[in-house]
Amino acid sequence: VNENHNPSAPHSINLLLYHQVGDTPHANTNLDCFCRTEDFCSQMEFLSNSSYKVISLSKATELISSQKPIDADYVVLTFDDGCERFYDITFPVLESFGFPSAIYPVANYLGKRATWGNVRTRELRILSKNQLVELAGLQVEIGAHTMDHVKLTTVSEDDAIAQVLESKNILEQLTGREIRSFAYPHGAYTEETIDIVKEAGFSNALTCVSRAAGAAESMYEIPRKYITYYDDLNAFKQKLL
Ligand SMILES: [Zn+2]
C-alpha cells in the first residue's frame, strides 16, 4: 500500500519534468528550471523507498496507449534541453538507484552554450555529441526538442516542420536509434503542431501541462509536472498526489 496515495484517486503516471540539476545555481539561473543536487538525491531516495514505480518513458507510453486502467502509481523522470550537467551530476544519481530516464536535448546546441531565450539560460552548456551517444547506450531514452528551442506556435509552418524533423534526423543519425518521443519547447503547441509532430513520425509528445497522466491521454499531449528549485521534499511529495 502506498501511504502517499490518495485512496479515492485512481492510479496514475506522474511524468516529472526537470531541466538542470546542480550544486549551486548561477546568479542568472531561472530557478524554475533548476533543482539542487541535494534535493534531487532526496527525491530519488524517497521514490526508491516508496511504492511508486519509476519506469521508462517507453513503458509509460505503452501503458497509456493500451487504454487500460493504470494499475499502480508510476513515475517517469524526464529532463528537457539536455544540460551538460546531466552527464556528470544527474546520471550518476539515477544510475545509483537503477532509475531509467528520458532526456530531450536541443539538437543544434550539442557541445555548445545555450543562446536561446533570455540571458538567464545562457550560462547553460548542452551535452556533447559523445556524451549523448554514451548516455543513449545506457538507461537513458533520447527524445527530440527541436533544433533551436523555438516556440513552435510562433514560427512559420515550414520552419516548424524543419525544426521538428531535423532534430529527429540528427539525433537518430547520432545515436543509431529511432527517436520516438518529442517534447514541445516552452510547452507551446496547437493542433497544427501536433499534426507536424505526427507527420514527422513521432509516436508521442510531452507537454508542460501540470497533472498526472491517466489511461485515456492523447499520445501527443502527455502531461508533465515541473520540479523546481522551490520543491523541497514535502512539496515534491505533494506534487506526486
Ligand atoms: Zn526546453
Coordinates of C-alpha atoms and ligand atoms in Angstrom, one line a residue:
V1 CA 0.0 0.0 0.0
N2 CA 1.3 3.4 -0.9
E3 CA 0.8 5.7 2.1
N4 CA 1.1 8.7 -0.2
H5 CA -1.6 7.5 -2.5
N6 CA -5.0 9.1 -2.0
P7 CA -7.3 6.1 -1.8
S8 CA -10.1 7.8 -3.6
A9 CA -7.9 8.8 -6.5
P10 CA -7.2 6.3 -9.4
H11 CA -3.7 5.2 -10.0
S12 CA -1.8 7.3 -12.5
I13 CA 1.6 8.0 -14.1
N14 CA 3.4 11.1 -12.9
L15 CA 5.8 12.3 -15.6
L16 CA 8.2 14.7 -13.9
L17 CA 9.9 17.5 -15.8
Y18 CA 13.4 18.6 -14.7
H19 CA 15.9 20.8 -16.5
Q20 CA 19.2 21.3 -14.7
V21 CA 20.3 19.5 -11.6
G22 CA 23.3 21.1 -10.0
D23 CA 25.0 22.1 -6.8
T24 CA 24.7 25.9 -7.0
P25 CA 22.7 27.9 -9.5
H26 CA 24.5 30.7 -11.3
A27 CA 23.2 34.2 -10.4
N28 CA 21.2 34.3 -13.6
T29 CA 19.7 30.9 -13.4
N30 CA 16.0 30.5 -13.9
L31 CA 15.1 28.8 -10.7
D32 CA 12.1 27.2 -12.2
C33 CA 14.5 25.2 -14.3
F34 CA 16.9 24.3 -11.5
C35 CA 16.9 21.5 -8.9
R36 CA 19.6 21.3 -6.3
T37 CA 21.6 18.1 -6.3
E38 CA 20.8 17.6 -2.6
D39 CA 17.1 17.9 -3.2
F40 CA 17.3 15.7 -6.3
C41 CA 19.0 13.0 -4.3
S42 CA 16.4 13.1 -1.5
Q43 CA 13.6 12.9 -4.1
M44 CA 15.2 9.9 -5.7
E45 CA 15.7 8.3 -2.4
F46 CA 12.1 8.9 -1.4
L47 CA 11.0 7.3 -4.7
S48 CA 13.2 4.4 -4.2
N49 CA 11.8 3.7 -0.7
S50 CA 8.2 4.3 -1.7
S51 CA 5.7 2.1 -3.6
Y52 CA 6.0 4.5 -6.6
K53 CA 7.4 2.6 -9.5
V54 CA 9.9 4.5 -11.6
I55 CA 9.6 3.3 -15.1
S56 CA 11.0 4.2 -18.5
L57 CA 9.2 6.6 -20.9
S58 CA 8.6 3.7 -23.3
K59 CA 6.9 1.6 -20.7
A60 CA 4.8 4.6 -19.7
T61 CA 3.7 5.4 -23.3
E62 CA 2.9 1.7 -23.7
L63 CA 0.7 1.8 -20.6
I64 CA -1.0 5.0 -21.7
S65 CA -1.6 3.8 -25.3
S66 CA -3.1 0.5 -24.1
Q67 CA -6.0 2.5 -22.7
K68 CA -6.3 0.1 -19.8
P69 CA -6.8 1.5 -16.3
I70 CA -3.4 2.3 -14.7
D71 CA -2.7 -0.5 -12.2
A72 CA -0.1 1.2 -9.9
D73 CA 1.5 4.6 -9.1
Y74 CA 4.2 5.2 -11.7
V75 CA 6.8 7.9 -12.0
V76 CA 8.8 8.8 -15.2
L77 CA 11.8 11.1 -14.9
T78 CA 12.3 13.5 -17.9
F79 CA 14.9 16.1 -18.4
D80 CA 14.5 18.9 -21.0
D81 CA 17.2 20.7 -23.0
G82 CA 20.0 18.1 -22.4
C83 CA 22.0 20.1 -19.9
E84 CA 25.6 19.0 -19.8
R85 CA 25.4 18.6 -16.0
F86 CA 23.1 15.6 -16.7
Y87 CA 26.2 13.7 -17.6
D88 CA 28.3 14.2 -14.5
I89 CA 25.7 15.0 -11.9
T90 CA 22.2 13.7 -12.7
F91 CA 23.0 10.5 -14.4
P92 CA 25.3 9.0 -11.7
V93 CA 22.5 9.6 -9.2
L94 CA 19.9 7.9 -11.4
E95 CA 22.3 5.1 -12.0
S96 CA 22.9 4.5 -8.3
F97 CA 19.1 4.0 -7.9
G98 CA 18.8 2.0 -11.1
F99 CA 16.2 4.5 -12.5
P100 CA 15.6 4.9 -16.2
S101 CA 15.2 8.4 -17.6
A102 CA 14.4 10.3 -20.8
I103 CA 16.3 13.4 -22.0
Y104 CA 15.3 15.9 -24.7
P105 CA 18.5 17.7 -25.9
V106 CA 18.3 20.7 -28.2
A107 CA 19.8 19.3 -31.3
N108 CA 21.6 22.3 -32.7
Y109 CA 23.4 23.0 -29.4
L110 CA 25.2 19.8 -28.6
G111 CA 28.5 20.7 -27.1
K112 CA 27.6 24.4 -27.1
R113 CA 26.2 27.0 -24.8
A114 CA 22.5 27.8 -25.0
T115 CA 21.8 31.1 -26.7
W116 CA 18.0 30.8 -26.9
G117 CA 15.7 32.6 -24.6
N118 CA 16.9 35.4 -22.3
V119 CA 20.2 35.9 -20.6
R120 CA 19.2 33.6 -17.8
T121 CA 19.6 30.5 -19.9
R122 CA 22.9 31.4 -21.5
E123 CA 25.2 30.0 -18.9
L124 CA 23.9 26.6 -19.7
R125 CA 26.1 24.2 -21.6
I126 CA 24.4 21.3 -23.5
L127 CA 25.6 17.7 -23.7
S128 CA 28.3 17.0 -26.3
K129 CA 27.7 14.5 -29.1
N130 CA 30.0 12.0 -27.4
Q131 CA 28.2 12.3 -24.1
L132 CA 24.9 11.9 -25.7
V133 CA 25.9 8.8 -27.6
E134 CA 27.3 7.3 -24.4
L135 CA 24.1 8.0 -22.5
A136 CA 21.9 6.6 -25.3
G137 CA 23.6 3.2 -24.7
L138 CA 22.6 3.3 -21.0
Q139 CA 19.2 3.5 -19.4
V140 CA 18.5 6.9 -20.9
E141 CA 16.0 7.4 -23.7
I142 CA 16.6 10.2 -26.1
G143 CA 13.8 12.4 -27.3
A144 CA 13.7 15.4 -29.6
H145 CA 13.1 19.1 -28.5
T146 CA 13.6 20.9 -31.9
M147 CA 16.9 22.2 -33.4
D148 CA 16.9 25.6 -31.7
H149 CA 14.5 25.5 -28.9
V150 CA 11.9 27.5 -30.8
K151 CA 8.4 28.1 -29.7
L152 CA 6.7 26.2 -32.4
T153 CA 3.5 28.2 -32.2
T154 CA 5.3 31.4 -33.2
V155 CA 7.3 30.3 -36.3
S156 CA 6.1 29.6 -39.9
E157 CA 4.7 26.1 -40.7
D158 CA 7.8 25.4 -42.8
D159 CA 10.1 26.4 -40.1
A160 CA 8.2 24.4 -37.5
I161 CA 8.4 21.3 -39.8
A162 CA 12.1 21.7 -40.3
Q163 CA 12.8 22.2 -36.6
V164 CA 10.9 19.1 -35.7
L165 CA 12.0 16.8 -38.5
E166 CA 15.7 17.8 -38.5
S167 CA 16.0 17.3 -34.8
K168 CA 14.7 13.8 -35.2
N169 CA 17.0 13.0 -38.0
I170 CA 20.1 14.4 -36.4
L171 CA 19.6 12.5 -33.1
E172 CA 18.8 9.3 -35.0
Q173 CA 22.0 9.6 -37.0
L174 CA 24.0 10.3 -33.9
T175 CA 22.6 7.6 -31.7
G176 CA 21.6 5.0 -34.3
R177 CA 18.3 4.7 -32.5
E178 CA 14.8 5.6 -33.5
I179 CA 13.7 8.8 -31.8
R180 CA 10.1 8.3 -31.0
S181 CA 9.3 10.9 -28.4
F182 CA 9.1 14.7 -28.7
A183 CA 8.8 17.5 -26.1
Y184 CA 7.3 20.8 -27.0
P185 CA 9.8 23.7 -26.2
H186 CA 8.2 26.1 -23.7
G187 CA 5.3 23.6 -23.7
A188 CA 3.9 25.5 -26.7
Y189 CA 1.7 23.6 -29.2
T190 CA -1.5 23.8 -31.1
E191 CA -3.5 21.3 -33.2
E192 CA -1.2 22.2 -36.1
T193 CA 1.9 21.5 -34.1
I194 CA 0.5 18.1 -33.1
D195 CA 0.0 17.3 -36.8
I196 CA 3.6 18.3 -37.6
V197 CA 4.9 16.0 -34.9
K198 CA 2.8 13.1 -36.0
E199 CA 3.8 13.6 -39.6
A200 CA 7.4 13.6 -38.7
G201 CA 7.0 10.1 -37.3
F202 CA 7.0 10.6 -33.6
S203 CA 4.7 8.3 -31.6
N204 CA 4.2 10.5 -28.6
A205 CA 4.8 14.1 -27.4
L206 CA 5.1 15.6 -23.9
T207 CA 3.7 18.9 -22.8
C208 CA 4.1 21.0 -19.6
V209 CA 0.5 20.7 -18.6
S210 CA 0.9 20.0 -14.9
R211 CA -1.0 17.0 -13.9
A212 CA -0.6 13.2 -13.8
A213 CA -1.3 11.1 -16.9
G214 CA -4.1 8.6 -16.9
A215 CA -5.2 5.8 -19.2
A216 CA -7.0 8.0 -21.7
E217 CA -4.4 10.6 -22.7
S218 CA -3.9 11.8 -26.2
M219 CA -0.4 10.4 -27.1
Y220 CA 0.6 13.9 -28.3
E221 CA -0.5 15.8 -25.2
I222 CA 1.1 13.8 -22.4
P223 CA 1.1 16.0 -19.2
R224 CA 4.2 16.5 -17.0
K225 CA 4.7 18.1 -13.6
Y226 CA 7.5 20.6 -13.3
I227 CA 10.0 20.2 -10.5
T228 CA 11.8 23.4 -9.5
Y229 CA 14.3 24.8 -7.0
Y230 CA 11.4 25.6 -4.7
D231 CA 10.4 22.0 -4.3
D232 CA 11.7 20.6 -1.0
L233 CA 10.9 17.0 -0.2
N234 CA 7.4 17.8 1.2
A235 CA 6.5 19.9 -1.9
F236 CA 7.8 17.1 -4.1
K237 CA 5.6 14.5 -2.3
Q238 CA 2.6 16.9 -2.6
K239 CA 3.2 17.2 -6.4
L240 CA 3.0 13.4 -6.8
L241 CA -0.5 13.3 -5.3
Ligands
ZN1 ZN 13.3 23.2 -23.2

